[in-house]
Coordinates of C-alpha atoms and ligand atoms in Angstrom, one line a residue:
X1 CA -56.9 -134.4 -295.2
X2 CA -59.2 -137.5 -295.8
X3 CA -57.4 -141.1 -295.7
X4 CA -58.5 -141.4 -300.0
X5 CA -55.9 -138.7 -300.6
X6 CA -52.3 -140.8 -300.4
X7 CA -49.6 -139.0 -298.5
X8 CA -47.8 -136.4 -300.9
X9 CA -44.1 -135.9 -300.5
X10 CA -43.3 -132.1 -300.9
X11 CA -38.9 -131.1 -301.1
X12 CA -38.3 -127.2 -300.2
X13 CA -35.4 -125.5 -300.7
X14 CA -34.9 -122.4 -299.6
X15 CA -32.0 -119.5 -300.8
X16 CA -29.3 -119.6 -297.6
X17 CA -30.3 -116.6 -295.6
X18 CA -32.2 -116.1 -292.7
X19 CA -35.2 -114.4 -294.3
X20 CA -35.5 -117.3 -296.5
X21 CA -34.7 -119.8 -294.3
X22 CA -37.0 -118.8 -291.9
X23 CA -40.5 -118.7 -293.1
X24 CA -39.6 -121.9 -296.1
X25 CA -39.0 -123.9 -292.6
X26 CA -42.2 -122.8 -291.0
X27 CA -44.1 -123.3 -294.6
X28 CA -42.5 -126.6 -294.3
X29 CA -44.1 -127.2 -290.9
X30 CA -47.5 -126.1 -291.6
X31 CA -47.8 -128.4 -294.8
X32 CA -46.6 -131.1 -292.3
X33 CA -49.8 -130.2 -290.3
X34 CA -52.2 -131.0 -293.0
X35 CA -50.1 -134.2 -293.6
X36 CA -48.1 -133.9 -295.9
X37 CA -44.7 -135.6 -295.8
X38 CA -42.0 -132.7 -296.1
X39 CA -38.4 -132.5 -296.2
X40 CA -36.4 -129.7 -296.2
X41 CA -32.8 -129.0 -298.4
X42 CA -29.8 -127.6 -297.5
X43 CA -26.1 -127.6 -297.4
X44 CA -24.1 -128.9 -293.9
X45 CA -23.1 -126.0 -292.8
X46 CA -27.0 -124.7 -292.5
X47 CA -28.0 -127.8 -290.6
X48 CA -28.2 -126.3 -286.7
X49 CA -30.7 -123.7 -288.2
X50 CA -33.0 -126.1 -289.1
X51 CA -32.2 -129.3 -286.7
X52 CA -33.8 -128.2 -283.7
X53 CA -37.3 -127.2 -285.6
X54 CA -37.1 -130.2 -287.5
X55 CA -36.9 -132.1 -284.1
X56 CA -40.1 -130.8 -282.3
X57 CA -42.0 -131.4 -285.7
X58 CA -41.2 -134.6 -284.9
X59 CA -42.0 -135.2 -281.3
X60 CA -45.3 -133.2 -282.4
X61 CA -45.9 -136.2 -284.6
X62 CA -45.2 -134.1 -288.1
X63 CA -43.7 -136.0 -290.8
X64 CA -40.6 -133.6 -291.2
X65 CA -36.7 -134.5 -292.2
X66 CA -33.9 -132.7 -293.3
X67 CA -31.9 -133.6 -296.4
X68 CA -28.2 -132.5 -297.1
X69 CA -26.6 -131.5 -300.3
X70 CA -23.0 -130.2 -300.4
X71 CA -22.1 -126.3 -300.8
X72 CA -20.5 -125.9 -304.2
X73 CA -16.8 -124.4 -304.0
X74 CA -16.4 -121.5 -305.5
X75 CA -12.9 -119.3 -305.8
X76 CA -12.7 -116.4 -303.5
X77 CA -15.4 -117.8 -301.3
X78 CA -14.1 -118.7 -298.1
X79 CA -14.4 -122.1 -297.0
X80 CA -17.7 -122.8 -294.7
X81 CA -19.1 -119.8 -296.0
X82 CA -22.5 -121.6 -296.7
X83 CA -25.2 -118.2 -295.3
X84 CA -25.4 -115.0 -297.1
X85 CA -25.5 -114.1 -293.4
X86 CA -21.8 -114.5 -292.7
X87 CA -20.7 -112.1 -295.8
X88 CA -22.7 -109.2 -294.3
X89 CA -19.8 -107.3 -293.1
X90 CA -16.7 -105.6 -294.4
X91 CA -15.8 -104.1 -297.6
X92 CA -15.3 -106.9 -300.0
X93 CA -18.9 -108.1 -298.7
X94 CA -20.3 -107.0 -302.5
X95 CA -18.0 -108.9 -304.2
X96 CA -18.0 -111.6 -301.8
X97 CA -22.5 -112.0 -302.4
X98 CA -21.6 -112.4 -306.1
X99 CA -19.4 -114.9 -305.5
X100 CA -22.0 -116.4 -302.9
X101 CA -25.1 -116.2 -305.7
X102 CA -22.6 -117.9 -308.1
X103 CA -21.9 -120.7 -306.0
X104 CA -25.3 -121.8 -305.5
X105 CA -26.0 -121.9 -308.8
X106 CA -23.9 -124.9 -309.0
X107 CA -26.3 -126.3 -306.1
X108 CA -28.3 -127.6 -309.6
X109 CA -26.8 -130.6 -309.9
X110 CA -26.8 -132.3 -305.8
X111 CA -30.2 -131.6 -306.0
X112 CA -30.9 -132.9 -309.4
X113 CA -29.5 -136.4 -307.5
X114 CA -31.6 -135.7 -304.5
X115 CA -34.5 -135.5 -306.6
X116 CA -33.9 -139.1 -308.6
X117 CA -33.4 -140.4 -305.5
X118 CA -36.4 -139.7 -303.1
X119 CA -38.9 -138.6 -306.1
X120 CA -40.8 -136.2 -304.0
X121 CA -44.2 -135.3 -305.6
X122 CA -43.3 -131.4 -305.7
X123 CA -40.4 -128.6 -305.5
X124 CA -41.1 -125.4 -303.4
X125 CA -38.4 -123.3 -304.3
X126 CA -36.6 -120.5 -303.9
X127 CA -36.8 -117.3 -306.4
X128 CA -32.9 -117.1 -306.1
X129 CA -32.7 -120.8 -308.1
X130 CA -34.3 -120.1 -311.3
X131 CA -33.0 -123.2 -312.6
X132 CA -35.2 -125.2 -310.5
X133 CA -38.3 -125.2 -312.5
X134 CA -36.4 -126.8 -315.4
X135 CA -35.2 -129.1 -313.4
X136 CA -38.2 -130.4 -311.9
X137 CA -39.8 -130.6 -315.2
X138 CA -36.8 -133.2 -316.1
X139 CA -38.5 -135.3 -313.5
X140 CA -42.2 -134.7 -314.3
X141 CA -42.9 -132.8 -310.8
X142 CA -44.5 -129.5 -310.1
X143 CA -42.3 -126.8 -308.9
X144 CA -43.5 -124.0 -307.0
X145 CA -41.6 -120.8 -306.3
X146 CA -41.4 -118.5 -302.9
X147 CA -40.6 -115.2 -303.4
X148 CA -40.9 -114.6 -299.3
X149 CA -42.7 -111.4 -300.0
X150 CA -45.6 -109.5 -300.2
X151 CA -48.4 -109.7 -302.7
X152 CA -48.0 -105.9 -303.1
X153 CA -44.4 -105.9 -303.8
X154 CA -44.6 -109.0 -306.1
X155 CA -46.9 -106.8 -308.4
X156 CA -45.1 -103.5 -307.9
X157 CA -42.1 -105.5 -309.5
X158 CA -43.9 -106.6 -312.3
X159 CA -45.5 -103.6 -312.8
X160 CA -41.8 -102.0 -312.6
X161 CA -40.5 -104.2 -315.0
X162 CA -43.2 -104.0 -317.7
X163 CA -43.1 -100.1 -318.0
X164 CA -39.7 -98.9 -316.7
X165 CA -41.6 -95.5 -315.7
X166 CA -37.8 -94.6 -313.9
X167 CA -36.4 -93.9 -316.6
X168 CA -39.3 -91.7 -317.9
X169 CA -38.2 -89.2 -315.5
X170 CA -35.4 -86.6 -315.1
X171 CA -34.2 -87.2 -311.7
X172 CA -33.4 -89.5 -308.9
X173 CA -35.5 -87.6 -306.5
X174 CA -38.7 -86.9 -309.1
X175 CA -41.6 -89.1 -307.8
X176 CA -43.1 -91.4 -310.3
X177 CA -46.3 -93.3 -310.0
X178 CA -46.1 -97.4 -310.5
X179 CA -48.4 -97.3 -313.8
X180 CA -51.2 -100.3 -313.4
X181 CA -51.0 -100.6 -309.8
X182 CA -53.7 -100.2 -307.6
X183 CA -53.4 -97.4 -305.4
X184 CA -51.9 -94.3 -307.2
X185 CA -48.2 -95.4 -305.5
X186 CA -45.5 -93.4 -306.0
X187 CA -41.7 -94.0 -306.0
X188 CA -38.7 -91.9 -306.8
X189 CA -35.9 -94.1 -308.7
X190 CA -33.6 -93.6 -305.4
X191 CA -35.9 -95.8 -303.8
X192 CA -35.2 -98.7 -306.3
X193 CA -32.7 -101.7 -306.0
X194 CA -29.3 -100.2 -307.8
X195 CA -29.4 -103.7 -310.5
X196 CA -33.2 -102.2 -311.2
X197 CA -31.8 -98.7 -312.4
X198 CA -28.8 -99.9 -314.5
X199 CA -28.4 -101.4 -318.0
X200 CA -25.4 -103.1 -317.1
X201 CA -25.8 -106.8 -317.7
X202 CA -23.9 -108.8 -314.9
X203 CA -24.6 -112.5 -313.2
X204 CA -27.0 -111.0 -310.4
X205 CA -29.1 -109.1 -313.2
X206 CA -29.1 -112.0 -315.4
X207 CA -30.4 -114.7 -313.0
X208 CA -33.3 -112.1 -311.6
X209 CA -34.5 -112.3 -315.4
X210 CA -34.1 -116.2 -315.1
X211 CA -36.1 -116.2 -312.2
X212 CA -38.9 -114.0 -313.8
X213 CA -38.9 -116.2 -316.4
X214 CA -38.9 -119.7 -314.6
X215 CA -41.6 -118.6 -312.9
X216 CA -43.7 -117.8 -315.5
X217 CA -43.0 -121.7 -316.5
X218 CA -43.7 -122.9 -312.8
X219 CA -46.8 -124.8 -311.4
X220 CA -47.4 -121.1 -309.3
X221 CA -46.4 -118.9 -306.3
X222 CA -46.7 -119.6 -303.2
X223 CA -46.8 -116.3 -300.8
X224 CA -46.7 -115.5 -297.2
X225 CA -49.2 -113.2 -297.0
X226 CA -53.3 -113.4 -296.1
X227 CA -56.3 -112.2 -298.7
X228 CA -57.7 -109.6 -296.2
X229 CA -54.2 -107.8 -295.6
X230 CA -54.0 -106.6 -299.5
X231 CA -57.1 -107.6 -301.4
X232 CA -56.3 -105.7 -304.0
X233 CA -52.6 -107.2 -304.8
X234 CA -53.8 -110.4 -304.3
X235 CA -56.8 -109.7 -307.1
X236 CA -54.4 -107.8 -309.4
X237 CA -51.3 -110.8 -309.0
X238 CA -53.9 -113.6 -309.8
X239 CA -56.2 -111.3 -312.2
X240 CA -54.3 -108.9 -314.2
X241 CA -51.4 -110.3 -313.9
X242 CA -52.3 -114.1 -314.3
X243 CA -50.1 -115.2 -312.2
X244 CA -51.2 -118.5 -310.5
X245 CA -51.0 -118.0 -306.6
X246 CA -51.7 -119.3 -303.1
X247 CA -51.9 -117.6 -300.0
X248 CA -50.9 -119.5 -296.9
X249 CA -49.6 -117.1 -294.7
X250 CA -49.0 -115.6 -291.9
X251 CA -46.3 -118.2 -291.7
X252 CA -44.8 -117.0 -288.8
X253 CA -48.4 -118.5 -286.9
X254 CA -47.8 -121.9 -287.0
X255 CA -45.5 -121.6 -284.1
X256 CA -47.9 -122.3 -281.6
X257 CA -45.7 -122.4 -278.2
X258 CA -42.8 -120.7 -276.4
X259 CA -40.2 -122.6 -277.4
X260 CA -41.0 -122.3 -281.2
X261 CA -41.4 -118.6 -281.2
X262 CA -38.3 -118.2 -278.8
X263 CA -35.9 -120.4 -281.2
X264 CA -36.5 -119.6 -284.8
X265 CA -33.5 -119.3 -287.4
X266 CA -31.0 -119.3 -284.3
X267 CA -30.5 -119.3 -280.9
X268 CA -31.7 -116.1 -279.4
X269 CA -28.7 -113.9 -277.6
X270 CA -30.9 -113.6 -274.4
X271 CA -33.0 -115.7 -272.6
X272 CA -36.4 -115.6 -273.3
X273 CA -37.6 -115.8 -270.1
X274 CA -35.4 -112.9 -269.1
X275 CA -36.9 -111.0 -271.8
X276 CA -40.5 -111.7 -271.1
X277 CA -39.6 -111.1 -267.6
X278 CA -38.5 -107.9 -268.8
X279 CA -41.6 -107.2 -270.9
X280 CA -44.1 -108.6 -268.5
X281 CA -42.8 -105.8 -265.9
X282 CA -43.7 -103.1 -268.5
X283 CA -47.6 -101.4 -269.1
X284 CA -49.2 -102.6 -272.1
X285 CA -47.8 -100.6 -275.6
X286 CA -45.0 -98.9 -273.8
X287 CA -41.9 -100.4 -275.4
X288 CA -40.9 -100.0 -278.9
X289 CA -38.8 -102.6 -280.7
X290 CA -35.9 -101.8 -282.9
X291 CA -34.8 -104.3 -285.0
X292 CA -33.4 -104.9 -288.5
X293 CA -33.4 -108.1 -289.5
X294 CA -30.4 -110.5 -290.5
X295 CA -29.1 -108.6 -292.7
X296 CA -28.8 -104.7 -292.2
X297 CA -25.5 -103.9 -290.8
X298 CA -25.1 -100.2 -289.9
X299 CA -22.2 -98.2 -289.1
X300 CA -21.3 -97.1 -285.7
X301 CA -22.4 -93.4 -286.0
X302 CA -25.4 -94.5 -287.4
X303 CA -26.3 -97.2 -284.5
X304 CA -24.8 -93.5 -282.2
X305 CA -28.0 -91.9 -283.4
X306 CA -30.2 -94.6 -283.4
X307 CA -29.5 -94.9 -279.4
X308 CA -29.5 -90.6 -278.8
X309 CA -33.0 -90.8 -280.6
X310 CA -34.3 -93.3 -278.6
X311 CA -33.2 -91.3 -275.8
X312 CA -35.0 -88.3 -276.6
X313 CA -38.2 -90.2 -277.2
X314 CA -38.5 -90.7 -273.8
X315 CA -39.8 -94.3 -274.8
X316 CA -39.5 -97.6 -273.3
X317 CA -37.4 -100.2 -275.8
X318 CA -36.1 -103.1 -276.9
X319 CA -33.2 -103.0 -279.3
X320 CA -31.8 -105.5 -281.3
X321 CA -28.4 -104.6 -282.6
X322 CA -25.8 -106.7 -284.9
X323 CA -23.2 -105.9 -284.0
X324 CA -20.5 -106.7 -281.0
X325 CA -17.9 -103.9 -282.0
X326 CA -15.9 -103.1 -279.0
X327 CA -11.8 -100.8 -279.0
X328 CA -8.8 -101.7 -277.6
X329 CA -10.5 -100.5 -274.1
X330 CA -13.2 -102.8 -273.9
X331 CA -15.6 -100.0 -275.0
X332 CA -18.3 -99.8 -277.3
X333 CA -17.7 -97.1 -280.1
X334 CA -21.9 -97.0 -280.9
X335 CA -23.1 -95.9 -277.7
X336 CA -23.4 -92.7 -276.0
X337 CA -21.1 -92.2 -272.9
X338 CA -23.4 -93.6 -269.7
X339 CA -26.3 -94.8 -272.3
X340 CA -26.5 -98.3 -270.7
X341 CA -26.1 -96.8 -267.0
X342 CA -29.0 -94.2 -268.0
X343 CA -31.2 -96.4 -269.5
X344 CA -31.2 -99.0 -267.1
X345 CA -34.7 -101.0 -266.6
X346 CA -36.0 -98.7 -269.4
X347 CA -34.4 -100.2 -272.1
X348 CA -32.9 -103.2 -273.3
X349 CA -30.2 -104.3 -275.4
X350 CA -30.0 -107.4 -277.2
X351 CA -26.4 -107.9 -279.1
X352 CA -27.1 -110.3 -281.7
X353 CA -30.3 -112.3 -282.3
X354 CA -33.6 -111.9 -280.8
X355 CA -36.4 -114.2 -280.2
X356 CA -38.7 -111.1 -282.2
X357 CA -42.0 -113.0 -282.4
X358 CA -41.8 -113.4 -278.7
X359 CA -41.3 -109.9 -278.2
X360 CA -43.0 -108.6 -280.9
X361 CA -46.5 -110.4 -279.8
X362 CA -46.1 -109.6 -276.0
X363 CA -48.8 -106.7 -274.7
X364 CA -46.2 -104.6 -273.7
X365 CA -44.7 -103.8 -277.3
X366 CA -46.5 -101.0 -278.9
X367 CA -44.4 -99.4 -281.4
X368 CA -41.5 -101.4 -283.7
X369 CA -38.9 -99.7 -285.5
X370 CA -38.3 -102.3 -288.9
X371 CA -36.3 -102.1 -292.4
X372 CA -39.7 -103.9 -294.0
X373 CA -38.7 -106.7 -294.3
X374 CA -41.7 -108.7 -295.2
X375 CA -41.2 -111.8 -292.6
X376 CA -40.6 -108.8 -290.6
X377 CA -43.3 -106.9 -291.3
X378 CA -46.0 -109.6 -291.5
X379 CA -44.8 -110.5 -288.1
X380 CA -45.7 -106.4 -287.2
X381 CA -48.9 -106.8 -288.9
X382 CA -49.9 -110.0 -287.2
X383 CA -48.5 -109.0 -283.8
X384 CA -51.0 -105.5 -284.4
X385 CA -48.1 -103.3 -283.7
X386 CA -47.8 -99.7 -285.7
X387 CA -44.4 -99.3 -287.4
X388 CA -41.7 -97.0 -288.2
X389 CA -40.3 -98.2 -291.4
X390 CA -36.6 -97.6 -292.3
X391 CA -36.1 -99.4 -295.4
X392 CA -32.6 -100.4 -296.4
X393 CA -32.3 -102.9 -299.5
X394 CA -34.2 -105.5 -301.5
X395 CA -38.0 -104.6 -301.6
X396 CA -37.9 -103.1 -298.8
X397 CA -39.5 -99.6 -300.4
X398 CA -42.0 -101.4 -301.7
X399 CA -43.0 -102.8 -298.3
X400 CA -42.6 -99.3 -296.8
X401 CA -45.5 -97.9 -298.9
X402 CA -47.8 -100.4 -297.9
X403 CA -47.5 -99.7 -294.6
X404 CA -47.5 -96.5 -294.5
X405 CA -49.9 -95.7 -297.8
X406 CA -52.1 -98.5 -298.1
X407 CA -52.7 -100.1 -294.8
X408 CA -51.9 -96.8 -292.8
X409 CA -50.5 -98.8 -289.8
X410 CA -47.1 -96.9 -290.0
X411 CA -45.0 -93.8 -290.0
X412 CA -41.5 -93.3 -292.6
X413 CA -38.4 -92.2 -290.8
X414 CA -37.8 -90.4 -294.1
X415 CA -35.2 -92.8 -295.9
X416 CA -34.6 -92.1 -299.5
X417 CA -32.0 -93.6 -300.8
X418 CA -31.9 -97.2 -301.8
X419 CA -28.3 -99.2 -300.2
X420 CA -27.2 -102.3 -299.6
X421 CA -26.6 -103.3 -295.9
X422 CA -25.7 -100.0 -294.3
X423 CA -28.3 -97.8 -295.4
X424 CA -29.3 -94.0 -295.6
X425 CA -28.0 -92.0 -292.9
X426 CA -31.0 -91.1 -290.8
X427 CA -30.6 -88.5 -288.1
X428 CA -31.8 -88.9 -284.4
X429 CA -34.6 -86.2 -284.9
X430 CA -35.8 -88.2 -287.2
X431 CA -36.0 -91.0 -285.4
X432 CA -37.2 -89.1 -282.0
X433 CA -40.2 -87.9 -284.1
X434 CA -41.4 -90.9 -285.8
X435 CA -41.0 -93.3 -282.6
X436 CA -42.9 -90.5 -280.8
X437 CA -45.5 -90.9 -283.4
X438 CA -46.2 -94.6 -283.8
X439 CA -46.5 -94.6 -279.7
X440 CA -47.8 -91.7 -278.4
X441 CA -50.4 -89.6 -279.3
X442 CA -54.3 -90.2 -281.1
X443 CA -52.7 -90.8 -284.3
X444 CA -50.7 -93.6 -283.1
X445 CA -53.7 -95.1 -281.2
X446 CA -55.4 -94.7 -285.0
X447 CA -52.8 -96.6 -286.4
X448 CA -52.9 -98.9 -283.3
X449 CA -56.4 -99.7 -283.4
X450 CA -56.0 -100.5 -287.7
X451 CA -53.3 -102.7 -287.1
X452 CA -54.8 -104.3 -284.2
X453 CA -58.2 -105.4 -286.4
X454 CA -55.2 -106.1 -288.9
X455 CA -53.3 -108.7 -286.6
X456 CA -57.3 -110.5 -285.7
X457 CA -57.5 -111.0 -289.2
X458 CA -54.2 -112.6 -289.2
X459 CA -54.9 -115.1 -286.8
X460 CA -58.5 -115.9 -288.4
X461 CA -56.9 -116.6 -291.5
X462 CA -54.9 -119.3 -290.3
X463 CA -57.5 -120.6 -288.7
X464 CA -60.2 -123.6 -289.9
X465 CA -62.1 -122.2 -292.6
X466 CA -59.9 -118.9 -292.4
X467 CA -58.4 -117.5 -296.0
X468 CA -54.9 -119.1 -295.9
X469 CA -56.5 -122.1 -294.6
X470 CA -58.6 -122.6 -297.1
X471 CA -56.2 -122.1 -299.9
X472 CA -53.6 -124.2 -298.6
X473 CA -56.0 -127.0 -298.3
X474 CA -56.9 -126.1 -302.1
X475 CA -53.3 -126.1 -302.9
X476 CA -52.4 -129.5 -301.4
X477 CA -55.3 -131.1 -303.4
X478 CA -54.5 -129.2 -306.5
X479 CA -51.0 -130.9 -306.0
X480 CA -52.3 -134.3 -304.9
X481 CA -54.3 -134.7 -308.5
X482 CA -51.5 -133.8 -310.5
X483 CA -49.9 -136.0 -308.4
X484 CA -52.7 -139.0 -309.2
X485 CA -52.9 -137.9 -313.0
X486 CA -49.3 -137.9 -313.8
X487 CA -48.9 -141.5 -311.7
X488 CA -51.5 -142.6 -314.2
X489 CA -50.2 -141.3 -317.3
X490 CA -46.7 -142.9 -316.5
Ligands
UDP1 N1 -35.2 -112.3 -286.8 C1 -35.2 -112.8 -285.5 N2 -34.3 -112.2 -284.6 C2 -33.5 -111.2 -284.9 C3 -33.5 -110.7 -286.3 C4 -34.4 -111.3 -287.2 O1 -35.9 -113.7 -285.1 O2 -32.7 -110.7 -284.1 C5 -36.1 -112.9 -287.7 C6 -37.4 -112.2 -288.0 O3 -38.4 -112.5 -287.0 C7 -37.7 -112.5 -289.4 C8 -36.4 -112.8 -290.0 O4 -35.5 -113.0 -289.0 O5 -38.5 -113.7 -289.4 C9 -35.9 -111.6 -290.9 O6 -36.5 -111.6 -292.1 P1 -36.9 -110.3 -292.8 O7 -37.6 -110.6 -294.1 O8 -37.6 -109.4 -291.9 O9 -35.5 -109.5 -293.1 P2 -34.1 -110.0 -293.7 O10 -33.3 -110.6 -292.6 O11 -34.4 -110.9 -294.8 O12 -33.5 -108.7 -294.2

C-alpha cells in the first residue's frame, strides 16, 4: 500500500467454530500483509486457537492482536462451552446448538464496548451475527459479512429463497431445477437444510432471515473463493443479484511455511513430520485422504464401513477420524477385527485433528474423500486433488454439485438425505467405487488433470496482479476512502 494511504484498523469476528474460525484468522492475516492493522474477536475460552497464529504474524512483522470479549451465559449451556465444536456429540447436541446460537446473540453488547473503545475503521463479520451491521452503523463504520462459502452456494441460496421451487414439487426425492441459476442445477428437497423445508418459525430460522436481511444493509461480502474457479457465480452474485462482493480467496494460501499449514485451528493429533515422512515414502497420487471436517460426527457402524471400503479399494490412505471411542476392553468398536495390523504402512490413522493442508498439498495425495465443506473443498481445489463428496449438513449439497456438475473435478458417493452431524448411511460399496474412481482409472486422471489447472489458478490468483489480489487491494482502498470521507464529514 503506498505511505499517502494512513493505516486502517479492520476488527473480525468470526462465529465460534472451526470452519469459521479458520479461514476469518487467515483473512485476518492476509489483510495484515497488505498493511492493514487487524485484530481479531473472541471469547476466552477460544483464545489457544488463535494465540499461536496471532504470534508468528507478529514475529513476521504483521500488525495482528487478539481482543477478548466474554461468552454470554446462557441456561442449559454448560459452563466453558464457548465452540460449537464441543456440542458435536450426544443426543441433546440439537438442543444444546440452540442454546449455543442463543448465547452469542447476547455477544452484541461486549462487542458494542469493544467497538467505542478501539474505533476500528471496519467490522468483518460473521453471517451467524446479524446484529452486527446495525451495530456498526451506531458507530459510523462499514461492516462487512463472511458467509465462509462459495460464490455458487451463496447464489443457489438466494435463488432458493426467492422462488421456493421445493415446495412446487410432490416429493422429497423429485429433482427440481434451482430456477435463475446458471447451470441447469438440480436438487431434490432431501438435499436441503431441514430449517429450509419447514414453515415452522423458531430462533435458528428467524436469525438466518436477520442475517439475509443485515446483509442486504451491509458495506458487502467478502468471500473465500477466486474469479476463475466459478465465473459465473461470481457474475450472477454481483450482477443479477446485486450483491456487492470481493473475492480474496483462496484463504487457506497465505500460509506460506510448515509450521503455519501444520498448526491451523488446533494442534494436529500427529506430528507433522511423521506424516510427511509418511507421505514422502509414498508414489505421487497414491493416497486418498478421508476427512470430514470439525464437525461431522458419525456413528460407529458407519466409521465400520468407511474402513471395510477402504479396504476393498485396494488404495493407499490417510484417514482422519473424530472420534476416540474405545469398550470396557480397550478396543475400538469402529474398526474391523486386524484392520490396523492389515493395513499397516498402507494406511494411516489420525484420531482427532489433522494438519489437512499439509497433507492435502503433498504429491502423494491423489484422491480426498470430503463432506464439502467449502474451507474444505477450496483447500481440494487448490491442492488439485479430485474429490469424493459425501455431504452431511449446512451447504454442503450445494458444494457437492459444483464439484461434481460444474467443475467436474469430483465423483458423489450417492448421499441423499440432508442430516445434521451423523449423516446418511452410505454403504462400503459405495465408497469402494467412488475412491476407486477419483484414483484410478482415465477418468480420474481427467478429473485430475481439471483440477490440477484448477489448483494453478489458485495459486495465480493470490499472487501480484492475480484476481484475489487485485480485489483485495481494491477492497482495502474502497475501505480506506470511506474511511477518509467519513473522518472528514465528522
Ligand atoms: N481441518 C483440519 N484438520 C482436521 C479437520 C479439519 O485442519 O482434522 C480444517 C480444514 O482444513 C478446514 C476446516 O478445518 O479448514 C474445516 O472447515 P470446513 O468448512 O471444511 O468444514 P466444517 O468443519 O465447517 O464442517
Amino acid at each position: 500500500m503506498g505511505s499517502e494511504i494512513p493505516q486502517l484498523h479492520i476488527f473480525f469476528f468470526p462465529f465460534m467454530a472451526h470452519g469459521h474460525m479458520i479461514p476469518t484468522v487467515d483473512m485476518a492475516k492476509l489483510f495484515g500483509t497488505r498493511g492493514v492493522k487487524t485484530s481479531i474477536i473472541t471469547t476466552p475460552g477460544n483464545v489457544p486457537l488463535f494465540s499461536k497464529t496471532i504470534q508468528r504474524s507478529k514475529d513476521l512483522g504483521i500488525e495482528m492482536d487478539l481482543k477478548t470479549i466474554k461468552f454470554p451465559v446462557e441456561t442449559g449451556l454448560p459452563e466453558g462451552c464457548e465452540n460449537l465444536d464441543a456440542i458435536t456429540t450426544g443426543e441433546r447436541s440439537k438442543e444444546m446448538a440452540i442454546k449455543f446460537f442463543k448465547a452469542t446473540a447476547k455477544l452484541q453488547e461486549p462487542l458494542e464496548q469493544l467497538l467505542r473503545e478501539c474505533k476500528p475503521d471496519c467490522l468483518v463479520a460473521d453471517m451467524f451475527f446479524p446484529w452486527a451491521t446495525a451495530v456498526s452503523a451506531r458507530f459510523g463504520i462499514p461492516r462487512l459479512v463472511f458467509h465462509g462459502t462459495s460464490f455458487f452456494s451463496l447464489c443457489t441460496t438466494v435463488c432458493m429463497t426467492m422462488c421456493e421451487p421445493h415446495k412446487q414439487v410432490s416429493s422429497d426425492s423429485e429433482p427440481f431445477v434451482v430456477p435463475g441459476l446458471p447451470g441447469d442445477i438440480k436438487l431434490t428437497r432431501k438435499q436441503l437444510p431441514d430449517f429450509m423445508k419447514s414453515n415452522e418459525e423458531t430462533d435458528f430460522t428467524k436469525m438466518l432471515k436477520d442475517s439475509k436481511e443485515s446483509e442486504l444493509k451491509s458495506y458487502g461480502v467478502v468471500v473465500n473463493s477466486f474469479y476463475e474457479l466459478e465465473p459465473a457465480y461470481a457474475d450472477y452474485y454481483r450482477n443479477v443479484l446485486g450483491r456487492r462482493a470481493w473475492h480474496i480467496g483462496p484463504l487457506s494460501l497465505c500460509n506460506r511455511n510448515v509450521e503455519d499449514k501444520a498448526f491451523r485451528g488446533k494442534r494436529a493429533s500427529i506430528d507433522e513430520n511423521e506424516c510427511l515422512k509418511w507421505l514422502n515414502s509414498k508414489k505421487p497420487n497414491s493416497v486418498v485422504y478421508i476427512c470430514f471436517g470439525s464437525v461431522a460426527n458419525f456413528n460407529s457402524d458407519q466409521l465400520m464401513e468407511i474402513a471395510e471400503g477402504l479396504e476393498a479399494s485396494g488404495q493407499e490412505f490417510i484417514w482422519v477420524v473424530r472420534k476416540d471411542k474405545k469398550d470396557q476392553d480397550g478396543n475400538e468398536d469402529w474398526l474391523p477385527e486386524g484392520f490396523e495390523k492389515r493395513m499397516e504402512g498402507k494406511g494411516l490413522i489420525i484420531r482427532g485433528w489433522a494438519p489437512q493442508v499439509l497433507i492435502l498439498e503433498n504429491a502423494a495425495v491423489g484422491g480426498f474423500v470430503t463432506h464439502c465443506g467449502w474451507n474444505s473443498t477450496l483447500e481440494g481445489v487448490t491442492a488439485g486433488v479430485p474429490m469424493v463428496a459425501w455431504p452431511i449438513s449446512a451447504e454442503q449439497f450445494y458444494n457437492e454439485k459444483l464439484v461434481t456438475q460444474v467443475l467436474k473435478i469430483g465423483v458423489s458417493v450417492g448421499v441423499q438425505q440432508w442430516a445434521r452431524l451423523v449423516g446418511d448411511f452410505v454403504k462400503r460399496d459405495a465408497i469402494e467405487k467412488a475412491v476407486k474412481e477419483v484414483m484410478v482409472g482415465d477418468r480420474a486422471e481427467e478429473m485430475r488433470s481439471r483440477a490440477k489447472a484448477l489448483g494453478e489458478m489458485a495459486t495465480r490468483a493470490v499472487d501480484k496482479e492475480g484476481s484475489s489480489y487485485a480485489d483485495l487491494n481494491a477492497l482495502i482502498e474502497e475501505l480506506s476512502l470511506t474511511r477518509n470521507s467519513n473522518k472528514q464529514a465528522s
